[in-house]
Every structure is written in structure tokens, then in C-alpha cells.
Amino acid sequence: MPLEQYFGKSVKRVEDPRFLTGAGQYTDDLSLPGMAHVAMVRSPYAHARIRGIDARAALELPGVLTVITGQALRDANIGSIPPGWLLPDITTPPHYAIAVDRARHAGEIVAGVVAESRDIAEDAAALVEVDYEMLPAVSLGSTALASGAPAVHDDAADNVCFRWSIGDQSAVDAELARAAKTIQLSLRNTRLAPNAIEPRASLAQYSRPSDELTLWTTSQNPHIHRLILAAFVLGIPEHKLRVISPDVGGGFGSKIFQYPEEVIVLYAARKLNRPVKWTARRAESFVSDSHGRDHETEAELAVDAEGHLLALRVKTIANLGAYLTLFGPVVPTILYGTLMNGPYRFRAIHCDVTGVFTHTVPVDALRGAGRPEATYVLERMMDRMAQELGQDPMELRRKNFIPPDAFPYQTPVALNYDSGNYEPALDKALAKVDYKGTRAAQAAARKEGRYLGIGFSTYLEACGLAPSSLVGSLGAQAGQWESALVRVMPTGKVEVFTGAHSHGQGHETAFAQIVADELQIPIGDIVIVHGDTGKVPFGWGSYGSRSAAVGASALKMALDKIKDKAKHIAAHLLEADAEDVELAGGTLHVKGVPERAKSFFDVSLQAHLAHNLPEGMEPGLEATHFYDPKNFVFPFGTHIAVVDVDPETGRVTLQRYVAIDDCGPLINPMIAEGQVHGGIAHGTGQALLEHALYDEQGQLIAGSFLEYAMPRADDLPAFEIDHTVTPSPHNPLGVKGIGETGTIASTAAVANAVIDALAPFGVTHLDMPFTPEKVWQAIQAGKKVVA
């Protein structure tokens, strides 16, 4: 009898009951006997020399245990936090957990106060007197490159961290010279704060008898934390540090990296021989969580007389902030320049990036990480070219799509697309939005003094970076494979230990669906274990939409090993050939003779009893697989935004949002759609509301939710979501990532819609966010020109 098929079904998330009932276990929920707390003293200045630190008043406060300075960490041989990706000729200044002689951004830690309670620690932190000498600061990338700009680091006097390029510059020059039409555009991709709902937190415990440390922390990749903190920062053997990442309330990339606070709690726990905890206040998160985006770009696009794309030239200044963090160098280079081709046919592309230090919070990966930035440049240029040519932006895109019979397709910027079929996604989106009808409504509205805008984003993403040898040659200091260990217990229940780690994506459900189908067992018989270096095999964690394509593929391959061994055991018990045994309908039986069968329980029990196994077979039913993919995977799709702009107030209302994504076969459509929902909200927030704005002195003006606007439910319509399915040809499930597609596509779609709405006022471009004031000013300027 066929069992229930789980793959492709919207199974309710097994982890949700604990979240919905408040039973989730987050790092800040943890409390250990004798636990102390640490509060950070942070620099109020963007750039200042530290002439002295007087902690006497703080130490005299009852309950204060110690005050930690940067010099104390240096004296204890605590090392710098290294970047995880290197580029040719890159400058990598040290990044110590606590500033020693100079603070290089507002919010940088200059001391830590450990006390019996959080309140005492914070009170004492306010009593620490730091003698600062204020120094000139710079917050904008292009300004930091100017002659005479204050240097962030002595070993990068011109503030240049790296200069990187990809593509053929001379070929681009030639195509631009023969083009029928070229356009240029200056674009700002604004700086964003990640704002995960759960602030970062860390709790460290030291065991003196074993000389071992345990760190509970808000991490997307606990093994990377253990590797870097143990081997490169603390200088201890990896087996002396266990990293546990319990439930994590969102990351969006910001919980990939190793942060100074983690180093400080580990140092304090070992020094005091007591557990020490730190949890960020929201105000701290704004000035200590790595930010995202922050590009200044000049782009030029060329077409021939028929509107076929010829060449794209991009020059970007990438603001890296004060320090290089784990993926800081790769986000504006490998994850940006290689995506400039999008889903289109180009003859030539050249992308030049200058990475620049400034006196601001470090910039690293944020949902999409380089790919939203690339998509924004490319999709804005496509709309601007369509406007210049007087063509429908949809038709210009369709005309230039890579055709489905052209795959595998080698782009001019390194990537080799393994598969793609872009027109069906476009057609499905057009039908869903009723494109002709919506354009007619737009025309009718303009006659009534109302301004609707329609914006496209026919995005392409590259995720599941691979293979490891390739990324290593590009500068990665990490592998990009993933691990899965499947352990079948004597009763047929199954534990899966995965190197991937969920921070809201629903791994415990989606991975269990794969196991249930492959082993033909109820989903309730499966538990997914993740986030603990003391339990799971080494893995690289969850970021860059890699969990399904790489982590779930590793799981599938481990399950294949389990099934193969189970068939051999069943065949032995049934006195049949293993080639004649199949796992179907919940049993292992002889093909065509379902009554000659053994249950999965029978086989599991026999594997452990070992009373009657094939000659030479080792007992147990357990398998591990390490999967290193052959290539990236390439999700794609079409997103269409429809906005209404109020000409009296400048307010932009997102009326409709249609998203057609292709991430291959959907393991759990409900989870996939939930991720698309979150991604669209994230990208729309950047387009309309969010901006981590600094002033010229390096002070973060938008440093709280009073100034930093996040999208709320009433800012967003009900999203209209559907899919096409083009499997990846190189992984065993055919799946591609979906967690970042909404963000990658939506910022450009909403931006294009706003500019389309403002076209009657002669507006051809505005920089994000499209606040009411900015839009209103553009309308007024347009009215003057028209008049």
C-alpha cells in the first residue's frame, strides 16, 4: 500500500508548536548556576585615540567582578578575528575584539565590565572613564578615497582595501564604441541594518578540570565559529571548544560572522571560571551587527539598433566599514560582479570594484549578499534603457533572454549556468498581474491625476556556492561542501545530524520530509539534529541559500547508503538477491512479490542485533555523506510590483506584488512561499523605507527604530506567488535555493515601479529609499520642468 508522499507537500512545520507556545530555547533564555553578565563600553566617537581608561569607579561598585580592556586581551595572546575570504593584494588590518589604542567606528568596544547581574554591569560600564582624543572621520566610500581623507588604518593610508575586477574591459570598450544607443546611470545602493528579531547573544562556560569551553551563541554556522574562535583567535585546540547554537530568531546573514562579544565572554568565562553571558540591547545591535549593501555605482549599458544587449560596464565603490569581517571581501566582488549577466545575453561585461575602509560599522553579507546589489544595477539599467528606447520594459527583457536551448551557458563574467527557462516565468507573471489590463488602468489613472507604476525584475541568483576547489581558487578560506549523518535506531526511528543549521527556515520539517519519503517511514519517526558541534559532523552551516541544494543533497546521498544496506539485509533475510529487493509501500520486499517482505523495523532491528547478517557485513545502520557539488545552482524568476504614488504627499503604496520563482522542485511549498514572503518584505523595505544613514562625522543617524523604518504589515499587500519548475541537473534532488530570491528581486521591482509612476514628471531615476519627502520633491521639480 503506497505511503503518504511528503516531498512537494505543504506539511505543517514540526518546530512551530514550540515556537508558538513560547517553548523555544534561544541563547538569552539560558541561565547557568553562578552566571555573570558582561556589559560593553562602546566608543561614542567614529574615530578617536584612546589615551587612557580609568575603571576604578566601576570596580568599586558592589557586584563588579572585573573590567576587561583591549590590552588585557593582547596580554593573554587573544588574536585578531580574521576575514574568511582573501583577494589578490588585499589589505587585512587586524580586528581585535576590544580596541587597544584607537576606536575606528562609533559603537566599537573599548572595554567590557563583568558583574553579578546585567544591571550592575551596565551601571558600572557607565562609570568607566575613557580619555578620548577625537580624530577626523569619514563615513562615505567615495569621500574616503579623496586625497587627504582621514585614514582608517595606518597600513591602508589611502583607505583602499582592494581593487578587483572581472570581465573584458577592452571588449566592453569596443562594444560601446559600435553601439546604437548607450545610457549611463549613477546609483546608490543604501546601507541597511539587519534587525533580526532576536538580538545577538552569547553565553560561555569554562570547565577547569577538562580545560574546555562551551559557547552558546546566535550563529548560523557553529562549526565555523568553533574553527575560527579556537584556532585563530583563542589559540586552543578545536576539541577544547564546543559551540552550540540553539533556536535562532532570524539571521539574514548577520549571524554568520564571529563577533568581538563572543571572544569577550569566552575570555571572561575562563578568567573568572564562571559562566558569562551577554545579550545585545537593540541600540547596540544597530552599531555592532554587521551592516549590508552600501555601494556607489556608475554603470553604462549599450544596445544595437534592434535593442539587443551588447555590453555593460560597472564601476562600484563598496564601503566595507572599519574592519574586514568574515565574508566582507567576497560580497561586493565574487557575489556581485559575477551576477551582472543576469538572465540575458551580453557580448561583453566588465565590473570594477574598489573596496574602501570608512569609520563605520563593518559591512558584510545581508540577505542576498551581493546578488541584490547586482540585480538592482542590472534591472534599473534595463528599465532605463527601455525608457530611452521608448520600448516596453517587459519586451526589452524578453528579447534579450538567454534561450532555453543555450544551456549550459557560459557568461562573460565567469559563471556557467547549468539550466534556465526564463520566458515561462515571465509569461506566468504577466498573466497573473493582467499586464494589459494593468497598463490600461495606469493610463486611465493618469488622466484622473493618479499615478500608478509597474515595475519588473527578471532576476537570476547564484547560490549553493561550489565546488570547494573553485571557491578556494577564488580566495575562500573555507570549503563549500556539506555533511549529513543518518543514524537508524534499532526500532527503526531515525536521527539525522546535519551540518546545515536552521535559523527560521524550517529544516526540521523539510529535511524530515526527504527522510520519510526515502525510507518509507512516518515523519514522526524522524528527528533532525543541528546546531551543536558536540553532536553533528563538521559542516559549513546555513547561508547563501545553500541548505536545500547542498545540505539536503548530502542527506539524500546518506539515505541512499542506508537504503542500499537495508536492501542487502532484507535480501539476506528473504533469501533473495539484493537487486531484486525494493523499498516501496513501507516495506522491503521482493519485486513483484509484495508478500515476501520485511518491514523497516525488522531490518533495523536485525542490523543492530546482528544475529543474521550477510557474511562480512558490519552491524548497525548508519551512514555519513559529505557532498561537494559540481556547480552553483541558479534560481530565477519574474517579479512585478504595482505601486500608487500620491502626488500630493509623495507617499508610495505598494498595491500588488506578483512573484513567479523557479527554485526547482519544491520540498515544502508552504515553507518556500513563507521564505518568498519574508524576502519580498525585506527587499521592499530597502526600496521604500530603510536606510542606515551616517552623517559626515561617522555618527549613525538612523540608530534606533525611531529613525530606522522597517516595513509593517500594513505597508504590504497580499503577495501573489507561484512557481515554475526547472530542476538543477547536477544535484540529486534538483532543488535550488529560495530563501533570498524575494529580496534579490523585490528591491529592483519596487524601484522600477516607483520610477515608472513618476515618468510623467520627467523622473528617470531616484535613489532609495523612496520616502514621501523625496518623492514629493521629485514631483515638484518635475512640475516646474513641465510648466
mmCIF file of N, CA, C and O in Angstrom, residues 37-41 52-61 63-73 75 98 109-115 120-130 264 267-268 271-272:
data_model
loop_
_atom_site.group_PDB
_atom_site.id
_atom_site.type_symbol
_atom_site.label_atom_id
_atom_site.label_comp_id
_atom_site.label_asym_id
_atom_site.label_seq_id
_atom_site.Cartn_x
_atom_site.Cartn_y
_atom_site.Cartn_z
ATOM 1 N N HIS A 37 27.389 38.461 34.099
ATOM 2 C CA HIS A 37 26.960 39.175 32.899
ATOM 3 C C HIS A 37 28.016 40.205 32.526
ATOM 4 O O HIS A 37 28.672 40.789 33.399
ATOM 5 N N VAL A 38 28.125 40.453 31.242
ATOM 6 C CA VAL A 38 29.073 41.458 30.782
ATOM 7 C C VAL A 38 28.328 42.554 30.018
ATOM 8 O O VAL A 38 27.385 42.274 29.272
ATOM 9 N N ALA A 39 28.720 43.784 30.258
ATOM 10 C CA ALA A 39 28.212 44.934 29.507
ATOM 11 C C ALA A 39 29.391 45.606 28.818
ATOM 12 O O ALA A 39 30.492 45.667 29.377
ATOM 13 N N MET A 40 29.152 46.089 27.628
ATOM 14 C CA MET A 40 30.228 46.652 26.829
ATOM 15 C C MET A 40 30.276 48.175 26.963
ATOM 16 O O MET A 40 29.245 48.845 26.923
ATOM 17 N N VAL A 41 31.490 48.696 27.057
ATOM 18 C CA VAL A 41 31.717 50.139 26.950
ATOM 19 C C VAL A 41 32.074 50.403 25.496
ATOM 20 O O VAL A 41 33.040 49.830 24.972
ATOM 21 N N GLY A 52 43.601 56.790 27.568
ATOM 22 C CA GLY A 52 43.622 56.111 28.852
ATOM 23 C C GLY A 52 42.241 55.618 29.242
ATOM 24 O O GLY A 52 41.233 56.138 28.759
ATOM 25 N N ILE A 53 42.201 54.603 30.100
ATOM 26 C CA ILE A 53 40.937 54.059 30.589
ATOM 27 C C ILE A 53 41.024 53.981 32.108
ATOM 28 O O ILE A 53 41.923 53.321 32.651
ATOM 29 N N ASP A 54 40.123 54.654 32.804
ATOM 30 C CA ASP A 54 40.093 54.648 34.268
ATOM 31 C C ASP A 54 38.861 53.857 34.706
ATOM 32 O O ASP A 54 37.723 54.324 34.579
ATOM 33 N N ALA A 55 39.088 52.655 35.214
ATOM 34 C CA ALA A 55 37.985 51.778 35.609
ATOM 35 C C ALA A 55 37.809 51.708 37.126
ATOM 36 O O ALA A 55 37.053 50.866 37.623
ATOM 37 N N ARG A 56 38.474 52.598 37.876
ATOM 38 C CA ARG A 56 38.445 52.476 39.344
ATOM 39 C C ARG A 56 37.028 52.623 39.895
ATOM 40 O O ARG A 56 36.593 51.844 40.742
ATOM 41 N N ALA A 57 36.274 53.583 39.392
ATOM 42 C CA ALA A 57 34.908 53.768 39.909
ATOM 43 C C ALA A 57 34.041 52.562 39.597
ATOM 44 O O ALA A 57 33.201 52.145 40.418
ATOM 45 N N ALA A 58 34.224 52.003 38.434
ATOM 46 C CA ALA A 58 33.430 50.821 38.065
ATOM 47 C C ALA A 58 33.778 49.643 38.964
ATOM 48 O O ALA A 58 32.893 48.914 39.432
ATOM 49 N N LEU A 59 35.063 49.447 39.227
ATOM 50 C CA LEU A 59 35.489 48.304 40.035
ATOM 51 C C LEU A 59 35.042 48.437 41.494
ATOM 52 O O LEU A 59 34.918 47.425 42.199
ATOM 53 N N GLU A 60 34.825 49.663 41.935
ATOM 54 C CA GLU A 60 34.378 49.855 43.319
ATOM 55 C C GLU A 60 32.897 49.589 43.493
ATOM 56 O O GLU A 60 32.414 49.477 44.626
ATOM 57 N N LEU A 61 32.143 49.489 42.412
ATOM 58 C CA LEU A 61 30.703 49.233 42.528
ATOM 59 C C LEU A 61 30.484 47.805 43.009
ATOM 60 O O LEU A 61 31.018 46.853 42.420
ATOM 61 N N GLY A 63 29.437 44.165 43.354
ATOM 62 C CA GLY A 63 28.951 43.212 42.364
ATOM 63 C C GLY A 63 29.775 43.169 41.095
ATOM 64 O O GLY A 63 29.608 42.256 40.285
ATOM 65 N N VAL A 64 30.679 44.127 40.925
ATOM 66 C CA VAL A 64 31.529 44.116 39.732
ATOM 67 C C VAL A 64 32.675 43.128 39.943
ATOM 68 O O VAL A 64 33.339 43.144 40.986
ATOM 69 N N LEU A 65 32.917 42.276 38.956
ATOM 70 C CA LEU A 65 33.922 41.223 39.073
ATOM 71 C C LEU A 65 35.235 41.581 38.396
ATOM 72 O O LEU A 65 36.306 41.281 38.902
ATOM 73 N N THR A 66 35.141 42.229 37.240
ATOM 74 C CA THR A 66 36.370 42.616 36.545
ATOM 75 C C THR A 66 36.018 43.564 35.409
ATOM 76 O O THR A 66 34.863 43.634 34.966
ATOM 77 N N VAL A 67 37.034 44.285 34.964
ATOM 78 C CA VAL A 67 36.915 45.125 33.771
ATOM 79 C C VAL A 67 37.970 44.647 32.779
ATOM 80 O O VAL A 67 39.153 44.512 33.141
ATOM 81 N N ILE A 68 37.528 44.387 31.550
ATOM 82 C CA ILE A 68 38.419 43.828 30.522
ATOM 83 C C ILE A 68 38.741 44.923 29.509
ATOM 84 O O ILE A 68 37.843 45.596 29.005
ATOM 85 N N THR A 69 40.013 45.072 29.200
ATOM 86 C CA THR A 69 40.446 46.049 28.192
ATOM 87 C C THR A 69 41.088 45.330 27.004
ATOM 88 O O THR A 69 41.415 44.126 27.076
ATOM 89 N N GLY A 70 41.295 46.077 25.954
ATOM 90 C CA GLY A 70 41.955 45.510 24.784
ATOM 91 C C GLY A 70 43.363 45.054 25.095
ATOM 92 O O GLY A 70 43.824 44.029 24.582
ATOM 93 N N GLN A 71 44.058 45.805 25.956
ATOM 94 C CA GLN A 71 45.421 45.431 26.310
ATOM 95 C C GLN A 71 45.436 44.118 27.086
ATOM 96 O O GLN A 71 46.347 43.291 26.911
ATOM 97 N N ALA A 72 44.409 43.920 27.944
ATOM 98 C CA ALA A 72 44.338 42.649 28.684
ATOM 99 C C ALA A 72 44.194 41.467 27.731
ATOM 100 O O ALA A 72 44.807 40.406 27.951
ATOM 101 N N LEU A 73 43.410 41.633 26.683
ATOM 102 C CA LEU A 73 43.270 40.544 25.705
ATOM 103 C C LEU A 73 44.583 40.315 24.966
ATOM 104 O O LEU A 73 44.971 39.171 24.707
ATOM 105 N N ASP A 75 47.550 40.907 26.137
ATOM 106 C CA ASP A 75 48.477 40.273 27.081
ATOM 107 C C ASP A 75 48.185 38.781 27.247
ATOM 108 O O ASP A 75 49.078 38.005 27.605
ATOM 109 N N ILE A 98 38.553 44.037 21.332
ATOM 110 C CA ILE A 98 38.442 45.311 22.036
ATOM 111 C C ILE A 98 39.533 46.232 21.509
ATOM 112 O O ILE A 98 40.698 45.828 21.400
ATOM 113 N N ILE A 109 33.861 48.416 20.683
ATOM 114 C CA ILE A 109 34.061 48.120 22.103
ATOM 115 C C ILE A 109 35.426 48.607 22.551
ATOM 116 O O ILE A 109 36.446 48.321 21.911
ATOM 117 N N VAL A 110 35.458 49.348 23.678
ATOM 118 C CA VAL A 110 36.738 49.796 24.243
ATOM 119 C C VAL A 110 36.989 49.161 25.615
ATOM 120 O O VAL A 110 38.104 49.240 26.130
ATOM 121 N N ALA A 111 35.963 48.542 26.207
ATOM 122 C CA ALA A 111 36.134 47.805 27.464
ATOM 123 C C ALA A 111 34.890 46.960 27.710
ATOM 124 O O ALA A 111 33.816 47.236 27.150
ATOM 125 N N GLY A 112 35.035 45.938 28.547
ATOM 126 C CA GLY A 112 33.904 45.122 28.953
ATOM 127 C C GLY A 112 33.875 45.015 30.466
ATOM 128 O O GLY A 112 34.926 44.826 31.093
ATOM 129 N N VAL A 113 32.700 45.153 31.064
ATOM 130 C CA VAL A 113 32.566 45.096 32.521
ATOM 131 C C VAL A 113 31.753 43.860 32.878
ATOM 132 O O VAL A 113 30.617 43.690 32.406
ATOM 133 N N VAL A 114 32.330 43.007 33.723
ATOM 134 C CA VAL A 114 31.662 41.777 34.133
ATOM 135 C C VAL A 114 31.189 41.937 35.571
ATOM 136 O O VAL A 114 31.944 42.377 36.443
ATOM 137 N N ALA A 115 29.919 41.567 35.809
ATOM 138 C CA ALA A 115 29.345 41.758 37.146
ATOM 139 C C ALA A 115 28.352 40.638 37.453
ATOM 140 O O ALA A 115 28.037 39.807 36.592
ATOM 141 N N ILE A 120 23.938 45.609 37.159
ATOM 142 C CA ILE A 120 25.179 46.114 37.766
ATOM 143 C C ILE A 120 26.242 46.326 36.689
ATOM 144 O O ILE A 120 26.952 47.340 36.683
ATOM 145 N N ALA A 121 26.330 45.371 35.776
ATOM 146 C CA ALA A 121 27.340 45.502 34.712
ATOM 147 C C ALA A 121 27.094 46.758 33.879
ATOM 148 O O ALA A 121 28.041 47.491 33.542
ATOM 149 N N GLU A 122 25.842 47.025 33.562
ATOM 150 C CA GLU A 122 25.556 48.208 32.742
ATOM 151 C C GLU A 122 25.775 49.502 33.537
ATOM 152 O O GLU A 122 26.276 50.488 32.988
ATOM 153 N N ASP A 123 25.423 49.482 34.820
ATOM 154 C CA ASP A 123 25.689 50.665 35.642
ATOM 155 C C ASP A 123 27.197 50.923 35.738
ATOM 156 O O ASP A 123 27.663 52.068 35.653
ATOM 157 N N ALA A 124 27.950 49.862 35.922
ATOM 158 C CA ALA A 124 29.400 50.016 36.065
ATOM 159 C C ALA A 124 30.034 50.455 34.744
ATOM 160 O O ALA A 124 30.997 51.237 34.742
ATOM 161 N N ALA A 125 29.492 49.967 33.641
ATOM 162 C CA ALA A 125 30.039 50.365 32.332
ATOM 163 C C ALA A 125 29.944 51.878 32.156
ATOM 164 O O ALA A 125 30.823 52.509 31.557
ATOM 165 N N ALA A 126 28.866 52.445 32.714
ATOM 166 C CA ALA A 126 28.693 53.905 32.608
ATOM 167 C C ALA A 126 29.708 54.657 33.461
ATOM 168 O O ALA A 126 29.907 55.860 33.262
ATOM 169 N N LEU A 127 30.340 53.956 34.432
ATOM 170 C CA LEU A 127 31.318 54.609 35.307
ATOM 171 C C LEU A 127 32.745 54.529 34.764
ATOM 172 O O LEU A 127 33.653 55.149 35.327
ATOM 173 N N VAL A 128 32.947 53.745 33.713
ATOM 174 C CA VAL A 128 34.296 53.644 33.133
ATOM 175 C C VAL A 128 34.596 54.942 32.381
ATOM 176 O O VAL A 128 33.840 55.357 31.513
ATOM 177 N N GLU A 129 35.708 55.565 32.774
ATOM 178 C CA GLU A 129 36.087 56.830 32.137
ATOM 179 C C GLU A 129 37.171 56.564 31.095
ATOM 180 O O GLU A 129 38.257 56.075 31.425
ATOM 181 N N VAL A 130 36.837 56.889 29.863
ATOM 182 C CA VAL A 130 37.787 56.720 28.760
ATOM 183 C C VAL A 130 38.231 58.099 28.302
ATOM 184 O O VAL A 130 37.402 58.968 28.019
ATOM 185 N N ILE A 264 34.947 37.993 23.964
ATOM 186 C CA ILE A 264 34.995 38.566 25.321
ATOM 187 C C ILE A 264 34.348 37.630 26.346
ATOM 188 O O ILE A 264 34.889 37.428 27.436
ATOM 189 N N TYR A 267 36.738 34.697 26.934
ATOM 190 C CA TYR A 267 37.886 35.108 27.752
ATOM 191 C C TYR A 267 37.462 35.281 29.210
ATOM 192 O O TYR A 267 38.141 34.806 30.144
ATOM 193 N N ALA A 268 36.328 35.952 29.431
ATOM 194 C CA ALA A 268 35.877 36.235 30.801
ATOM 195 C C ALA A 268 35.508 34.953 31.537
ATOM 196 O O ALA A 268 35.803 34.802 32.732
ATOM 197 N N LYS A 271 38.688 33.280 32.538
ATOM 198 C CA LYS A 271 39.420 34.046 33.562
ATOM 199 C C LYS A 271 38.758 33.918 34.930
ATOM 200 O O LYS A 271 39.433 33.751 35.959
ATOM 201 N N LEU A 272 37.416 34.005 34.953
ATOM 202 C CA LEU A 272 36.686 34.000 36.222
ATOM 203 C C LEU A 272 36.265 32.597 36.651
ATOM 204 O O LEU A 272 35.780 32.416 37.771
#
